[in-house]
Amino acid sequence: MDSARPSDPSGDGSYPGGRYVRDTVRTAVKVLIVGHFAVGKTTYVGTLSEIRPLRTEERMTQAGATVDDLADISGKTTTTVAMDFGRLTLSDDLVLYLFGAPGQQRFTRLWNDLARGALGALILVDTARLDQSFAVMDIVEKQGLPYAIAVNQFEGAPSFPEEEVREALDLAPQTPLVTCDARDHASSTKALIALVDHLLFLDREAM
């Protein structure tokens, strides 16, 4: 699926979907899109990015089958080995950079670099594999990053009340929990807004 956003009709980068950042942009905000293996991070970044996203995907091989748990996962043939990168212009002077981090434990060393300068993280989870989210949440918390949780709605995945998901993930009351479809631009935007609102709230509380 081609997730690139519309190109720049003017050709000069002034359009929000253009190749280059507008000359009026004065603030760039970096956020991480994280989650366990095969939870939809690459799809999510591609859905929201107004430019053709940078992807570092490699085809999965038989050698990787011993370390990547493919149980209950069908049709996955590639995996991110460094990062996904996308861009979203929020206003004339504000641009958001999306960095998707690989979910496997063997790539966690990359997180130190990816987390540097990030204001927060959106953690994607799958209700069929909630237990796999704990390691990701631990990494985010060790980095000191505030975060929001987005339940990516996979076809056939079990549905639970919000209170049960919060309890299962041991979420603090103020941590946002939303649902989204990483393939859908509107619901993915809603999840990102939940994170941004949370970051703004924490900033006001710190003042």
mmCIF file of C-alpha atoms in Angstrom:
data_model
loop_
_atom_site.group_PDB
_atom_site.id
_atom_site.type_symbol
_atom_site.label_atom_id
_atom_site.label_comp_id
_atom_site.label_asym_id
_atom_site.label_seq_id
_atom_site.Cartn_x
_atom_site.Cartn_y
_atom_site.Cartn_z
ATOM 1 C CA MET A 1 0.000 0.000 0.000
ATOM 2 C CA ASP A 2 1.417 3.362 -1.039
ATOM 3 C CA SER A 3 1.034 5.655 1.967
ATOM 4 C CA ALA A 4 2.621 8.768 0.526
ATOM 5 C CA ARG A 5 0.618 11.961 0.959
ATOM 6 C CA PRO A 6 -0.179 14.345 -1.930
ATOM 7 C CA SER A 7 2.758 15.971 -3.697
ATOM 8 C CA ASP A 8 3.448 19.693 -3.905
ATOM 9 C CA PRO A 9 1.373 21.189 -6.742
ATOM 10 C CA SER A 10 3.352 24.435 -6.702
ATOM 11 C CA GLY A 11 6.712 22.690 -6.949
ATOM 12 C CA ASP A 12 8.331 25.059 -4.446
ATOM 13 C CA GLY A 13 7.730 23.169 -1.215
ATOM 14 C CA SER A 14 5.206 25.699 0.105
ATOM 15 C CA TYR A 15 2.328 23.233 0.106
ATOM 16 C CA PRO A 16 1.947 21.180 3.345
ATOM 17 C CA GLY A 17 2.501 17.996 1.353
ATOM 18 C CA GLY A 18 5.560 19.351 -0.429
ATOM 19 C CA ARG A 19 9.026 17.863 -0.465
ATOM 20 C CA TYR A 20 10.602 20.654 1.566
ATOM 21 C CA VAL A 21 9.682 22.266 4.869
ATOM 22 C CA ARG A 22 8.029 25.676 4.518
ATOM 23 C CA ASP A 23 10.253 28.728 4.971
ATOM 24 C CA THR A 24 7.843 29.957 7.645
ATOM 25 C CA VAL A 25 8.417 26.961 9.942
ATOM 26 C CA ARG A 26 10.125 28.012 13.172
ATOM 27 C CA THR A 27 9.456 25.002 15.406
ATOM 28 C CA ALA A 28 10.063 21.302 14.759
ATOM 29 C CA VAL A 29 8.709 18.709 17.174
ATOM 30 C CA LYS A 30 9.938 15.121 17.294
ATOM 31 C CA VAL A 31 7.811 12.237 18.543
ATOM 32 C CA LEU A 32 8.392 8.492 18.548
ATOM 33 C CA ILE A 33 5.944 5.925 17.199
ATOM 34 C CA VAL A 34 6.738 2.696 19.029
ATOM 35 C CA GLY A 35 5.300 -0.687 19.859
ATOM 36 C CA HIS A 36 6.095 -4.361 19.773
ATOM 37 C CA PHE A 37 6.902 -6.369 16.662
ATOM 38 C CA ALA A 38 4.274 -6.240 13.884
ATOM 39 C CA VAL A 39 1.913 -3.844 15.671
ATOM 40 C CA GLY A 40 1.575 -1.441 12.727
ATOM 41 C CA LYS A 41 4.210 1.271 13.287
ATOM 42 C CA THR A 42 5.368 1.430 9.666
ATOM 43 C CA THR A 43 1.776 1.583 8.440
ATOM 44 C CA TYR A 44 0.952 4.306 10.974
ATOM 45 C CA VAL A 45 3.859 6.566 9.970
ATOM 46 C CA GLY A 46 3.083 6.045 6.297
ATOM 47 C CA THR A 47 -0.584 6.886 6.803
ATOM 48 C CA LEU A 48 0.132 10.224 8.481
ATOM 49 C CA SER A 49 3.241 11.392 6.647
ATOM 50 C CA GLU A 50 2.694 14.124 4.071
ATOM 51 C CA ILE A 51 5.908 13.089 2.324
ATOM 52 C CA ARG A 52 6.861 9.659 1.068
ATOM 53 C CA PRO A 53 8.088 8.087 4.306
ATOM 54 C CA LEU A 54 11.640 6.906 4.751
ATOM 55 C CA ARG A 55 11.572 3.200 5.533
ATOM 56 C CA THR A 56 14.380 0.820 6.473
ATOM 57 C CA GLU A 57 12.580 -2.454 5.921
ATOM 58 C CA GLU A 58 14.293 -5.719 5.121
ATOM 59 C CA ARG A 59 12.748 -8.956 3.966
ATOM 60 C CA MET A 60 12.352 -11.455 6.783
ATOM 61 C CA THR A 61 14.363 -14.645 6.355
ATOM 62 C CA GLN A 62 14.241 -18.116 7.835
ATOM 63 C CA ALA A 63 17.134 -17.131 10.107
ATOM 64 C CA GLY A 64 14.977 -14.484 11.735
ATOM 65 C CA ALA A 65 12.213 -16.947 12.508
ATOM 66 C CA THR A 66 14.085 -18.045 15.627
ATOM 67 C CA VAL A 67 14.005 -14.522 17.151
ATOM 68 C CA ASP A 68 10.874 -12.903 15.701
ATOM 69 C CA ASP A 69 7.662 -14.372 17.086
ATOM 70 C CA LEU A 70 5.290 -14.792 14.143
ATOM 71 C CA ALA A 71 2.593 -16.555 16.158
ATOM 72 C CA ASP A 72 -0.851 -15.138 15.306
ATOM 73 C CA ILE A 73 0.734 -12.957 12.581
ATOM 74 C CA SER A 74 -0.033 -13.655 8.940
ATOM 75 C CA GLY A 75 1.215 -12.065 5.753
ATOM 76 C CA LYS A 76 4.202 -10.238 7.286
ATOM 77 C CA THR A 77 7.253 -10.536 5.033
ATOM 78 C CA THR A 78 9.346 -7.480 5.996
ATOM 79 C CA THR A 79 10.496 -5.827 9.222
ATOM 80 C CA THR A 80 11.937 -2.433 10.167
ATOM 81 C CA VAL A 81 15.620 -2.664 11.069
ATOM 82 C CA ALA A 82 16.463 0.983 11.835
ATOM 83 C CA MET A 83 13.535 3.392 11.736
ATOM 84 C CA ASP A 84 10.589 4.812 9.841
ATOM 85 C CA PHE A 85 10.518 8.559 9.272
ATOM 86 C CA GLY A 86 7.665 10.827 8.274
ATOM 87 C CA ARG A 87 6.712 14.495 8.413
ATOM 88 C CA LEU A 88 3.470 16.275 9.199
ATOM 89 C CA THR A 89 3.012 20.049 8.906
ATOM 90 C CA LEU A 90 0.657 21.245 11.648
ATOM 91 C CA SER A 91 0.656 24.985 10.880
ATOM 92 C CA ASP A 92 2.603 27.653 9.001
ATOM 93 C CA ASP A 93 5.285 27.667 11.688
ATOM 94 C CA LEU A 94 5.115 24.158 13.209
ATOM 95 C CA VAL A 95 6.163 20.814 11.767
ATOM 96 C CA LEU A 96 6.036 17.387 13.389
ATOM 97 C CA TYR A 97 8.620 14.689 12.699
ATOM 98 C CA LEU A 98 7.536 11.087 13.241
ATOM 99 C CA PHE A 99 10.191 8.499 14.068
ATOM 100 C CA GLY A 100 9.075 4.882 14.103
ATOM 101 C CA ALA A 101 11.341 2.611 16.162
ATOM 102 C CA PRO A 102 11.761 -1.120 15.490
ATOM 103 C CA GLY A 103 9.908 -3.301 17.956
ATOM 104 C CA GLN A 104 12.236 -6.255 18.419
ATOM 105 C CA GLN A 105 14.408 -6.398 21.534
ATOM 106 C CA ARG A 106 17.605 -6.795 19.509
ATOM 107 C CA PHE A 107 17.146 -3.272 18.097
ATOM 108 C CA THR A 108 16.642 -1.450 21.408
ATOM 109 C CA ARG A 109 20.144 0.064 21.259
ATOM 110 C CA LEU A 110 18.849 2.276 18.458
ATOM 111 C CA TRP A 111 16.307 3.790 20.826
ATOM 112 C CA ASN A 112 18.887 5.915 22.652
ATOM 113 C CA ASP A 113 19.566 7.822 19.447
ATOM 114 C CA LEU A 114 15.962 7.914 18.271
ATOM 115 C CA ALA A 115 14.733 9.150 21.654
ATOM 116 C CA ARG A 116 17.223 12.015 21.817
ATOM 117 C CA GLY A 117 15.282 15.273 21.460
ATOM 118 C CA ALA A 118 11.866 13.573 21.341
ATOM 119 C CA LEU A 119 9.068 15.187 23.340
ATOM 120 C CA GLY A 120 7.013 12.027 23.749
ATOM 121 C CA ALA A 121 5.961 8.687 22.321
ATOM 122 C CA LEU A 122 2.822 7.107 20.942
ATOM 123 C CA ILE A 123 2.800 3.424 21.866
ATOM 124 C CA LEU A 124 0.777 1.186 19.556
ATOM 125 C CA VAL A 125 -0.616 -1.986 21.131
ATOM 126 C CA ASP A 126 -2.530 -5.042 19.950
ATOM 127 C CA THR A 127 -5.169 -6.463 22.305
ATOM 128 C CA ALA A 128 -4.258 -9.988 21.171
ATOM 129 C CA ARG A 129 -0.667 -9.474 22.384
ATOM 130 C CA LEU A 130 -0.862 -6.963 25.231
ATOM 131 C CA ASP A 131 1.862 -8.788 27.172
ATOM 132 C CA GLN A 132 4.372 -7.898 24.446
ATOM 133 C CA SER A 133 3.828 -4.194 25.161
ATOM 134 C CA PHE A 134 5.407 -4.248 28.625
ATOM 135 C CA ALA A 135 9.001 -4.305 27.353
ATOM 136 C CA VAL A 136 8.286 -1.364 25.029
ATOM 137 C CA MET A 137 6.663 0.639 27.810
ATOM 138 C CA ASP A 138 9.650 -0.052 30.070
ATOM 139 C CA ILE A 139 12.039 1.346 27.453
ATOM 140 C CA VAL A 140 9.939 4.474 26.943
ATOM 141 C CA GLU A 141 9.726 5.076 30.696
ATOM 142 C CA LYS A 142 13.482 4.580 31.117
ATOM 143 C CA GLN A 143 13.985 7.249 28.450
ATOM 144 C CA GLY A 144 11.822 9.577 30.564
ATOM 145 C CA LEU A 145 9.362 10.151 27.730
ATOM 146 C CA PRO A 146 5.689 10.872 28.392
ATOM 147 C CA TYR A 147 3.448 8.705 26.240
ATOM 148 C CA ALA A 148 -0.046 7.867 25.090
ATOM 149 C CA ILE A 149 -1.379 4.415 24.242
ATOM 150 C CA ALA A 150 -3.174 3.699 20.957
ATOM 151 C CA VAL A 151 -4.892 0.338 20.515
ATOM 152 C CA ASN A 152 -4.440 -0.561 16.853
ATOM 153 C CA GLN A 153 -7.628 -2.322 15.801
ATOM 154 C CA PHE A 154 -6.705 -5.509 13.985
ATOM 155 C CA GLU A 155 -9.401 -7.592 12.348
ATOM 156 C CA GLY A 156 -10.349 -10.441 14.647
ATOM 157 C CA ALA A 157 -8.499 -9.056 17.679
ATOM 158 C CA PRO A 158 -10.397 -9.286 20.981
ATOM 159 C CA SER A 159 -12.188 -6.169 22.192
ATOM 160 C CA PHE A 160 -12.036 -5.186 25.859
ATOM 161 C CA PRO A 161 -13.494 -2.282 27.853
ATOM 162 C CA GLU A 162 -11.113 0.627 28.349
ATOM 163 C CA GLU A 163 -10.906 -0.056 32.093
ATOM 164 C CA GLU A 164 -9.689 -3.619 31.475
ATOM 165 C CA VAL A 165 -7.020 -2.493 29.014
ATOM 166 C CA ARG A 166 -5.844 0.163 31.475
ATOM 167 C CA GLU A 167 -5.629 -2.397 34.233
ATOM 168 C CA ALA A 168 -3.835 -4.933 32.043
ATOM 169 C CA LEU A 169 -1.210 -2.350 31.033
ATOM 170 C CA ASP A 170 -1.080 -0.818 34.539
ATOM 171 C CA LEU A 171 -1.587 2.687 33.129
ATOM 172 C CA ALA A 172 -1.524 5.811 35.251
ATOM 173 C CA PRO A 173 -4.915 7.595 35.320
ATOM 174 C CA GLN A 174 -3.586 10.543 33.308
ATOM 175 C CA THR A 175 -2.111 8.399 30.515
ATOM 176 C CA PRO A 176 -4.280 8.753 27.384
ATOM 177 C CA LEU A 177 -5.728 5.542 25.930
ATOM 178 C CA VAL A 178 -7.372 5.677 22.500
ATOM 179 C CA THR A 179 -8.202 3.302 19.668
ATOM 180 C CA CYS A 180 -7.145 3.720 16.070
ATOM 181 C CA ASP A 181 -6.776 1.995 12.736
ATOM 182 C CA ALA A 182 -3.212 2.604 11.563
ATOM 183 C CA ARG A 183 -4.436 2.421 7.968
ATOM 184 C CA ASP A 184 -6.956 5.217 8.459
ATOM 185 C CA HIS A 185 -5.784 8.829 8.336
ATOM 186 C CA ALA A 186 -8.589 10.266 10.481
ATOM 187 C CA SER A 187 -8.289 7.810 13.377
ATOM 188 C CA SER A 188 -4.473 7.896 13.253
ATOM 189 C CA THR A 189 -4.647 11.690 13.482
ATOM 190 C CA LYS A 190 -6.967 11.395 16.479
ATOM 191 C CA ALA A 191 -4.416 9.202 18.271
ATOM 192 C CA LEU A 192 -1.634 11.670 17.546
ATOM 193 C CA ILE A 193 -3.765 14.552 18.835
ATOM 194 C CA ALA A 194 -4.278 12.614 22.084
ATOM 195 C CA LEU A 195 -0.510 12.482 22.538
ATOM 196 C CA VAL A 196 -0.004 16.153 21.671
ATOM 197 C CA ASP A 197 -2.781 17.216 24.067
ATOM 198 C CA HIS A 198 -1.149 15.127 26.786
ATOM 199 C CA LEU A 199 2.228 16.772 26.176
ATOM 200 C CA LEU A 200 0.651 20.231 26.308
ATOM 201 C CA PHE A 201 -1.110 19.330 29.563
ATOM 202 C CA LEU A 202 2.140 18.152 31.144
ATOM 203 C CA ASP A 203 3.880 21.326 29.954
ATOM 204 C CA ARG A 204 1.216 23.508 31.583
ATOM 205 C CA GLU A 205 1.434 21.476 34.797
ATOM 206 C CA ALA A 206 5.204 21.991 34.904
ATOM 207 C CA MET A 207 4.908 25.786 34.610
#
